[in-house]
Amino acid sequence: MKHTARHILLGMSLAVTAVSPAFAADKIALVVKSLGSGFFDAAHQGALDAAKELKDVEIIYTGPAKATAEGQIEVINSLIAQNVKAIIISANDPDALVPVTQKAMKRGIKVITFDSAIRPDGRLMHLAPSSNALIGEKLVRMARDVAPQGGEIAVLSATAQATNQNIWIGEMKKVLATPAYANIKLVSVVYGDDQTDKSYREAQGLFKSFPNLKAVVAPTTVGVAAAAKAVQDDKKVGSVFVTGLGLPSEMAGHVKNGAVKNFAIWNPIDLGYSAVYVAHQFVKGTVKGVAGETVSLGRVGKVKLDAQKEAAMSEPFTYDASNVERFAKIF
Ligand code: RAM
């Protein structure tokens, strides 16, 4: 083809329009524990809200198929190669990701964690959805509400290495050790790996192993929905209650059927929005990640970093038959 001046001009202008938005936007990656989770999809929605508001941000939403540290290491290596400006991670392990995130930070990539942390030397800051102690206490209180006479309870968690769930279970144990909860006995902690089928089977295993079980506490949105389904399918409604951290959209049916009376969660959309808002400030250099620093969360408010460079957002909100339908439309 003969290149006339017009062709060349046209080609140039096309190239410029195609390339310029990508040049202007800072690529910020949101790395989740595993893809296909309603909780992280809601966080992604919030991340996109933040990108729209900030204008110069492009979100890369990614994560492994299964919630493993190895999968996340691969993902992070590929993001380093893509020259992203920031990586926001919900970590599958507090320690295993440290070498790869340190490598990213050495190359100038701003690494922060949200939801589930990496230990302090592997990230610039951690944004927690709520205070760990409050979450632990809330989980135990909800279990007591469905087992007011006391009795046996079990925890159905996510993966055995998940930073956030392990901390919350630790906080639960502290509360359970107080005299007020002397009649509640934690008989087992099992792991469904944030996979629906494994969580379902683990819940069924608990019913078999502990015939007097009063409640399954699942501090994971995947586990809590799977356990509630197992209660229904195994005709345990009314004898075993499921509680924990769930999404109203996934739990409304289980509340209606009686397998679940109460559960809690924070707003995952606000969490994703806030994490991107924070990462953007690190990219622009307006936040450094030092203890005592105040960090803006845009429309959500602001938080202050503690000595571990962690900041916690609001209190988890409790759902039951009175409000679950209303929130099921949102997340
Ligand atoms: C699952 C994940 C996530 C956790 C929620 C409550 O979606 O394990 O990390 O915060 O549950």
Tab-separated table of N, CA and C and ligand atoms in Angstrom, residues 33 37 39-40 90 115 158 164-165 168 194 219-222 245 265-266, ligand 1:
chain	number	residue	atom	x	y	z
A	33	LYS	N	-7.519	-13.459	46.615
A	33	LYS	CA	-7.093	-14.792	47.068
A	33	LYS	C	-7.332	-15.827	45.967
A	37	SER	N	-14.967	-15.412	43.278
A	37	SER	CA	-15.591	-15.225	44.585
A	37	SER	C	-16.476	-13.982	44.552
A	39	PHE	N	-17.391	-12.179	47.002
A	39	PHE	CA	-16.820	-11.157	47.881
A	39	PHE	C	-15.803	-10.312	47.112
A	40	PHE	N	-14.875	-10.980	46.411
A	40	PHE	CA	-13.845	-10.228	45.691
A	40	PHE	C	-14.409	-9.551	44.447
A	90	SER	N	-4.887	-9.372	48.612
A	90	SER	CA	-5.457	-10.076	49.751
A	90	SER	C	-4.692	-11.399	49.804
A	115	ASP	N	-7.735	-6.679	53.186
A	115	ASP	CA	-8.485	-7.884	53.566
A	115	ASP	C	-7.640	-8.883	54.351
A	158	ALA	N	-11.382	-20.771	55.943
A	158	ALA	CA	-10.978	-20.740	54.524
A	158	ALA	C	-9.749	-21.650	54.387
A	164	ASN	N	-5.978	-13.516	57.457
A	164	ASN	CA	-7.126	-12.883	58.137
A	164	ASN	C	-7.921	-13.895	58.963
A	165	GLN	N	-8.311	-15.019	58.379
A	165	GLN	CA	-9.102	-15.993	59.144
A	165	GLN	C	-8.339	-16.492	60.371
A	168	TRP	N	-8.594	-13.950	63.065
A	168	TRP	CA	-9.949	-13.878	63.635
A	168	TRP	C	-10.242	-15.082	64.532
A	194	ASP	N	-11.851	-21.991	50.925
A	194	ASP	CA	-12.624	-21.038	50.120
A	194	ASP	C	-13.072	-21.638	48.787
A	219	PRO	N	-15.955	-17.990	59.182
A	219	PRO	CA	-15.521	-16.611	58.935
A	219	PRO	C	-15.060	-16.402	57.494
A	220	THR	N	-15.784	-16.949	56.567
A	220	THR	CA	-15.494	-16.847	55.135
A	220	THR	C	-16.806	-16.876	54.362
A	221	THR	N	-16.924	-16.002	53.389
A	221	THR	CA	-18.180	-15.910	52.637
A	221	THR	C	-18.460	-17.194	51.858
A	222	VAL	N	-17.390	-17.863	51.408
A	222	VAL	CA	-17.578	-19.108	50.653
A	222	VAL	C	-18.030	-20.208	51.607
A	245	LEU	N	-19.275	-14.895	58.470
A	245	LEU	CA	-19.147	-13.706	57.620
A	245	LEU	C	-19.653	-14.061	56.229
A	265	ILE	N	-20.929	-8.879	58.018
A	265	ILE	CA	-19.906	-8.539	57.010
A	265	ILE	C	-19.763	-7.017	56.985
A	266	TRP	N	-18.659	-6.565	56.438
A	266	TRP	CA	-18.464	-5.150	56.138
A	266	TRP	C	-18.835	-4.975	54.679
B	1	RAM	C1	-13.870	-14.820	51.903
B	1	RAM	C2	-12.387	-14.548	51.877
B	1	RAM	C3	-12.051	-13.166	52.389
B	1	RAM	C4	-12.788	-12.856	53.663
B	1	RAM	C5	-14.262	-13.051	53.491
B	1	RAM	C6	-15.033	-12.768	54.762
B	1	RAM	O1	-14.484	-14.207	50.824
B	1	RAM	O2	-11.743	-15.527	52.641
B	1	RAM	O3	-10.669	-13.073	52.607
B	1	RAM	O4	-12.537	-11.559	54.115
B	1	RAM	O5	-14.484	-14.395	53.098
